[in-house]
PDB file of C-alpha atoms in Angstrom:
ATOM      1  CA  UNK A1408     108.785  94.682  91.608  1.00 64.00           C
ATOM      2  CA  UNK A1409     107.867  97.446  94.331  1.00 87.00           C
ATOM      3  CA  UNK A1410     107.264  96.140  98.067  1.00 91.00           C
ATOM      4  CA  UNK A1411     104.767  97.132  99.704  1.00 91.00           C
ATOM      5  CA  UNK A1412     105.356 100.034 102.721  1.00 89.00           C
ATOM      6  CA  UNK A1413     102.877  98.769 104.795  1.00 91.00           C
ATOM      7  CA  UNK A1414     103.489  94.837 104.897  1.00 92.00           C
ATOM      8  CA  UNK A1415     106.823  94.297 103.271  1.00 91.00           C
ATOM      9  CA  UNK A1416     105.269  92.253 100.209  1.00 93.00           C
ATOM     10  CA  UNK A1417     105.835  92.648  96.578  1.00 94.00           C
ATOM     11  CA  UNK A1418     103.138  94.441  94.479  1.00 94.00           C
ATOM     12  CA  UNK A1419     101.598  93.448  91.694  1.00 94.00           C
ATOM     13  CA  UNK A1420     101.218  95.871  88.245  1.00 95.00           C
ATOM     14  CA  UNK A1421      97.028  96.108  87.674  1.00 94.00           C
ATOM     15  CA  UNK A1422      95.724  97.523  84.791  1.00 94.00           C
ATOM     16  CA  UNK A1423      92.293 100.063  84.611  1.00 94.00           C
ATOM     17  CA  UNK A1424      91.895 101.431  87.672  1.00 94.00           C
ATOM     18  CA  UNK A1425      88.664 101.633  89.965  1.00 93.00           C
ATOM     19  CA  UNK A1426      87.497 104.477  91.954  1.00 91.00           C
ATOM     20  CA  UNK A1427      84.250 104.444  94.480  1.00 92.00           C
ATOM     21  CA  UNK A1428      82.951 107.851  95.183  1.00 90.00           C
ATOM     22  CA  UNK A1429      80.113 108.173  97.485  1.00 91.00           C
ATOM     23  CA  UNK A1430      78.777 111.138  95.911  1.00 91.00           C
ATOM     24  CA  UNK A1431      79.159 109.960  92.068  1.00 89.00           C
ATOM     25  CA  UNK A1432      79.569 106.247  92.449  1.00 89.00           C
ATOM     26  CA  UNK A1433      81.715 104.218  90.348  1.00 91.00           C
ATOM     27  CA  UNK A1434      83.977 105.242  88.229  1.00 90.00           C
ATOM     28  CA  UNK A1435      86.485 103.398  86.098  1.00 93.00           C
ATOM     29  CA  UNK A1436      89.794 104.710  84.352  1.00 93.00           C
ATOM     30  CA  UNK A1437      90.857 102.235  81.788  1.00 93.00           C
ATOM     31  CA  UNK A1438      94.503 102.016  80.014  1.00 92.00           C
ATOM     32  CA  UNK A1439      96.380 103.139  83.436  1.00 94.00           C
ATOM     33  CA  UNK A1440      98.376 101.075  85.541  1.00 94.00           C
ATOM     34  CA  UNK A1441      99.141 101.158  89.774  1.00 95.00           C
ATOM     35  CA  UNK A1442     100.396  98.850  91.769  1.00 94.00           C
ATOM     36  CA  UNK A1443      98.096  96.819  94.354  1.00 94.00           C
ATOM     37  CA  UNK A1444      99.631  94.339  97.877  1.00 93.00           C
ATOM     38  CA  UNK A1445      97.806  91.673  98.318  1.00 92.00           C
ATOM     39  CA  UNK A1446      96.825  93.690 102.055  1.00 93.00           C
ATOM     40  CA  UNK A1447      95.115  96.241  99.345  1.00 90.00           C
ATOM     41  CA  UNK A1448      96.954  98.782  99.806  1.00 93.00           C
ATOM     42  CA  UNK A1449      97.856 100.393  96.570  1.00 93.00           C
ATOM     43  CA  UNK A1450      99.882 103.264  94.957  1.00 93.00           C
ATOM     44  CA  UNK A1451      98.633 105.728  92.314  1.00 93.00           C
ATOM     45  CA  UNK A1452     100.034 108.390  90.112  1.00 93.00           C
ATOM     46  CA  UNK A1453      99.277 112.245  89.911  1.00 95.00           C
ATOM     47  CA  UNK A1454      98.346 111.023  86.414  1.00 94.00           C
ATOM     48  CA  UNK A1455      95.239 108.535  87.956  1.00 94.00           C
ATOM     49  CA  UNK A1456      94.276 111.207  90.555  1.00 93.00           C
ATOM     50  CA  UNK A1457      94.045 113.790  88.524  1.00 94.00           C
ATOM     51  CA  UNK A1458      91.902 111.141  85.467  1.00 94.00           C
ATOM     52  CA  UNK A1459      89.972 110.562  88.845  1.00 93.00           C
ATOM     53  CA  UNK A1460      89.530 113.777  89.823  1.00 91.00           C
ATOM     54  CA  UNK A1461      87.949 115.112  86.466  1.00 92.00           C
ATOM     55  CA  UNK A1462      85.592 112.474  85.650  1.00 92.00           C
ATOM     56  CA  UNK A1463      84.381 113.226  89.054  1.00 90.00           C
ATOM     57  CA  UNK A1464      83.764 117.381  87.936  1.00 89.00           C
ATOM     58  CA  UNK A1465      81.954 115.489  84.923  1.00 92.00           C
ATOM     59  CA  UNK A1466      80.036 113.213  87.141  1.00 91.00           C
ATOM     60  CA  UNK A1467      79.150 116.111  89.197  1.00 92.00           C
ATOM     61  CA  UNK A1468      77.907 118.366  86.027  1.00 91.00           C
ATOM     62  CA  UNK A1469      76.101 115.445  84.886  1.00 92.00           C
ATOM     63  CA  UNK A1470      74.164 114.389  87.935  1.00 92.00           C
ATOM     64  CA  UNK A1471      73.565 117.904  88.871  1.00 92.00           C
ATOM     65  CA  UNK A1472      71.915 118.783  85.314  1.00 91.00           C
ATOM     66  CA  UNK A1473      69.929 115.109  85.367  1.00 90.00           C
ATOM     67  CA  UNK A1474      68.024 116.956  88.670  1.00 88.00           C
ATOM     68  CA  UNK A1475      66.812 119.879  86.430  1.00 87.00           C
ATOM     69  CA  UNK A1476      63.307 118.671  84.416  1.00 85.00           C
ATOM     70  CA  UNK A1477      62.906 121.940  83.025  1.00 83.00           C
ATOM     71  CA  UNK A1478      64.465 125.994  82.641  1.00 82.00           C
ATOM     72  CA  UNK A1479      62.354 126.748  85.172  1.00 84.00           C
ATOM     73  CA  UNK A1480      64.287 124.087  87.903  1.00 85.00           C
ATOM     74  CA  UNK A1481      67.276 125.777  87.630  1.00 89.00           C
ATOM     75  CA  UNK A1482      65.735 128.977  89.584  1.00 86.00           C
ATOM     76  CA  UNK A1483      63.533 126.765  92.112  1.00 91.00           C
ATOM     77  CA  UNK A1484      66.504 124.191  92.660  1.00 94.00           C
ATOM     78  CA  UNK A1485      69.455 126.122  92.406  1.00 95.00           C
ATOM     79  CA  UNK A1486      70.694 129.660  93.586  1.00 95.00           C
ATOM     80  CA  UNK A1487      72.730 132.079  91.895  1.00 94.00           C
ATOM     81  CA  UNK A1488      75.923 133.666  93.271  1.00 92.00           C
ATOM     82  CA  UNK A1489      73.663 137.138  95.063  1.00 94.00           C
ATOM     83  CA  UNK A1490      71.560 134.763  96.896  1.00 96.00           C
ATOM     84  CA  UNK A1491      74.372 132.527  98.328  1.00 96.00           C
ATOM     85  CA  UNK A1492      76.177 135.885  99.126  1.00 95.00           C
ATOM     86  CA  UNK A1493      73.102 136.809 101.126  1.00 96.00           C
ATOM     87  CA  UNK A1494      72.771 133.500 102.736  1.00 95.00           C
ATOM     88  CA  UNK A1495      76.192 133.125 103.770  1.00 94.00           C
ATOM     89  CA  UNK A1496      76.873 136.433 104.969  1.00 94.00           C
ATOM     90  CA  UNK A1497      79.623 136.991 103.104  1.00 93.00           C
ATOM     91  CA  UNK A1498      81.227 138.658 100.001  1.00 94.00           C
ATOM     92  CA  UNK A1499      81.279 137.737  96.740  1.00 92.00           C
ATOM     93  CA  UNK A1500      85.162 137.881  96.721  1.00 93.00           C
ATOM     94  CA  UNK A1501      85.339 136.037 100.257  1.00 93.00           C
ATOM     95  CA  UNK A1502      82.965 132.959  98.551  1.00 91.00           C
ATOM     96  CA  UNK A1503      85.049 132.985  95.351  1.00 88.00           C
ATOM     97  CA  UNK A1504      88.336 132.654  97.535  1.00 91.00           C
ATOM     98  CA  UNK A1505      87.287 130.166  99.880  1.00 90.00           C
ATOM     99  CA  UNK A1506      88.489 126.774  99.112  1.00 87.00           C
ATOM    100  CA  UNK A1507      85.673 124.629 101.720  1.00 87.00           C
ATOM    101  CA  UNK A1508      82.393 126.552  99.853  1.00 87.00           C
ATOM    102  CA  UNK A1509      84.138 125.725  96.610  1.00 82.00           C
ATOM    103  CA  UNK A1510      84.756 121.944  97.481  1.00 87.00           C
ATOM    104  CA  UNK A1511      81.292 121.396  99.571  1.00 94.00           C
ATOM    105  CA  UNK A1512      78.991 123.093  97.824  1.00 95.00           C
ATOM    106  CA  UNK A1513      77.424 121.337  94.875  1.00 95.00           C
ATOM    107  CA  UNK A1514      78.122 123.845  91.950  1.00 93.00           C
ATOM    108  CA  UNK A1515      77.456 124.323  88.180  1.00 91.00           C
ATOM    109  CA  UNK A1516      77.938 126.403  85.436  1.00 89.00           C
ATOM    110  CA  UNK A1517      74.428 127.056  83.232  1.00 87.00           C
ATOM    111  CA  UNK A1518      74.835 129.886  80.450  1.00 86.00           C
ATOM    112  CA  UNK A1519      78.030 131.263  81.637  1.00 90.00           C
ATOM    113  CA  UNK A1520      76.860 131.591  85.029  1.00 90.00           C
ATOM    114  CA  UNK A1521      77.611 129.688  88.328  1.00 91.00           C
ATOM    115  CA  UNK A1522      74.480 128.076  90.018  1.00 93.00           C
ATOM    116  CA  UNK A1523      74.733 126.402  93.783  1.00 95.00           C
ATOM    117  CA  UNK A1524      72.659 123.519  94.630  1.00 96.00           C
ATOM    118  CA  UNK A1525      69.949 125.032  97.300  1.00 96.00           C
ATOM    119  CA  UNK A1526      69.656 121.268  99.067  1.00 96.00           C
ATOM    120  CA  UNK A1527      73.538 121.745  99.220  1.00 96.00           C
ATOM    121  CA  UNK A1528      73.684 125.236 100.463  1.00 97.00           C
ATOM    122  CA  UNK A1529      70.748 124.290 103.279  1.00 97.00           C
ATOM    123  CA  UNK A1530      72.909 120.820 104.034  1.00 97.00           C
ATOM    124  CA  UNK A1531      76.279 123.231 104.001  1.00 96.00           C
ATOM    125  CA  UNK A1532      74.458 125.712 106.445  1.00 96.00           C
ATOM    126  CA  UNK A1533      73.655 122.866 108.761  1.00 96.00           C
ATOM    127  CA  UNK A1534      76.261 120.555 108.986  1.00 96.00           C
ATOM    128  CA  UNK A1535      79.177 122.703 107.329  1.00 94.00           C
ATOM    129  CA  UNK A1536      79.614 120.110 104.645  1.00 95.00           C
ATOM    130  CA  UNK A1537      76.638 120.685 101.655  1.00 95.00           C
ATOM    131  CA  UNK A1538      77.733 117.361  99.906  1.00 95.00           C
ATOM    132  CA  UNK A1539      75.838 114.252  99.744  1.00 94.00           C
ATOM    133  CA  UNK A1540      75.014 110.863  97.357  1.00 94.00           C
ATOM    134  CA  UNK A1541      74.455 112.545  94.120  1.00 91.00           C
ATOM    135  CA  UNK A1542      73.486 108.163  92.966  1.00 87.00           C
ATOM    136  CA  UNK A1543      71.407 105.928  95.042  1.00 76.00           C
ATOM    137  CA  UNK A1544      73.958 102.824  95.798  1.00 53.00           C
ATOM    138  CA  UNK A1545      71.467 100.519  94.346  1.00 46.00           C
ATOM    139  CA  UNK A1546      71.624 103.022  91.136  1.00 49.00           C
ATOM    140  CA  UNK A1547      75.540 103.085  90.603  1.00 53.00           C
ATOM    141  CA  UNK A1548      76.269 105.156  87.720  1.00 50.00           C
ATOM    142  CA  UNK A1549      79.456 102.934  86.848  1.00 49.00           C
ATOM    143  CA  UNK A1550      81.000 104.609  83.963  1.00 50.00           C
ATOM    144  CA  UNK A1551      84.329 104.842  81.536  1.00 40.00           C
ATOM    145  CA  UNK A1552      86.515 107.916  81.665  1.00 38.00           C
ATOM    146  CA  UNK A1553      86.972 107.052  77.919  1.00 35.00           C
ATOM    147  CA  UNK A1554      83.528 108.111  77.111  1.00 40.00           C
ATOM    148  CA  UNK A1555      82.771 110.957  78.716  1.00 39.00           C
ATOM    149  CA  UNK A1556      82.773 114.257  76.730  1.00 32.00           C
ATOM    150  CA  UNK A1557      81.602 116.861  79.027  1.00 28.00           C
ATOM    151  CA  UNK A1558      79.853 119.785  77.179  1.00 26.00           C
ATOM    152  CA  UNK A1559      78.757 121.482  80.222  1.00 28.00           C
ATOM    153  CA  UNK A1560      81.453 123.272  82.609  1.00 28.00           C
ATOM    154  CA  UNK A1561      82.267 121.447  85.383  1.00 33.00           C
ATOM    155  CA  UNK A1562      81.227 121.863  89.390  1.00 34.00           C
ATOM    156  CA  UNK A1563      83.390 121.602  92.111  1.00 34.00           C
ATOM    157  CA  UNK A1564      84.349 118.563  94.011  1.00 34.00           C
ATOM    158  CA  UNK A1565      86.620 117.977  97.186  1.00 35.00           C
ATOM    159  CA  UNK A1566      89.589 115.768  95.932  1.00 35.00           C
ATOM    160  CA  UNK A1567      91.811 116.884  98.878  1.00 32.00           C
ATOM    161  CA  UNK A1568      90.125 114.895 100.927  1.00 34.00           C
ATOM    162  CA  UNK A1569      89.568 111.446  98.891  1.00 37.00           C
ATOM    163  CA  UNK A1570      93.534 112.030  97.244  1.00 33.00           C
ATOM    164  CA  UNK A1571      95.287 111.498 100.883  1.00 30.00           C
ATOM    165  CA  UNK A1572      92.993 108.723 101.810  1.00 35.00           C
ATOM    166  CA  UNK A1573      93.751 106.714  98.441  1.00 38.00           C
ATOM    167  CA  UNK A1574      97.431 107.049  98.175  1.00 36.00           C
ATOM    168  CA  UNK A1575      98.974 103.845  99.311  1.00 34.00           C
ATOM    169  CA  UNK A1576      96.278 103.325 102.074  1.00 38.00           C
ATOM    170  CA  UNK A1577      94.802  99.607 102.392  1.00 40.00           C
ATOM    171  CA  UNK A1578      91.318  99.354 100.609  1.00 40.00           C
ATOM    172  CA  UNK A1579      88.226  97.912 102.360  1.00 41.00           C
TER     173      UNK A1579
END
């Protein structure tokens, strides 16, 4: 048995592990174990992060395409790469090597090409942080990481953030 770092008590093996994303909801990875204290805090592998981590870039695909009613959404809700270059003021290079438009911008990739959210870009403009609940709370889109089969290429999400905050920190 580990003991915990943070109150000196031993932790206890749990099995399937639950993650609560305010953009995506909840989302379950089953057939993984971490260890939980009784305090909550808990410790997680790469291995659950990075389960975590994609099922979020599928969540995000998914969500983002469930917005689109027709072909002709994608050019009224979303804007392509020359528009966000105009937008931003900057190059095409500079946006493709800048990690914070990458991880807060809403993103996806329709027929080979990348599309950003415009509600994201506007929100991203504003605030400097274009993310926000892609699920209503009261609409949790609770899911299994054994199911999902993207078949769409995956937008960009901000682990960095949500990785530090999870590893062996106390949960609410």
């Amino acid at each position: 048995m580990n003991t915990c770092p943070y109150c000196g008590k031993q932790q206890q093996k749990k099995n399937g592990y639950t993650w609560k994303s305010e953009y995506y909801g909840t989302i379950f990875i089953p057939d993984v174990e971490y260890l939980q204290c009784e305090c909550g805090a808990e410790e997680i592998s790469n291995e659950i992060l990075k389960k975590v981590e994609e099922e979020q870039q599928r969540l995000c695909s998914k969500l983002l395409l469930q917005r689109l009613n027709s072909f002709d959404d994608i050019n009224h809700q979303y804007m392509k790469n020359s528009e966000l270059v105009a937008k931003l003021g900057k190059t095409r290079q500079a946006i493709a090597k800048n990690p914070l438009i990458k991880r807060k911008i809403f993103n996806i990739v329709l027929f080979g090409q990348r599309y950003y959210l415009r509600e994201s870009v506007e929100l991203f403009l504003r605030t400097g942080d274009g993310r926000f609940p892609l699920v209503s709370r009261a609409n949790d889109n609770s899911n299994k990481y054994a199911d999902s089969k993207a078949s769409v290429s995956h937008g960009t999400v901000d682990m960095a953030d949500s990785i530090f905050q999870a590893h062996l920190a106390p949960r609410p």
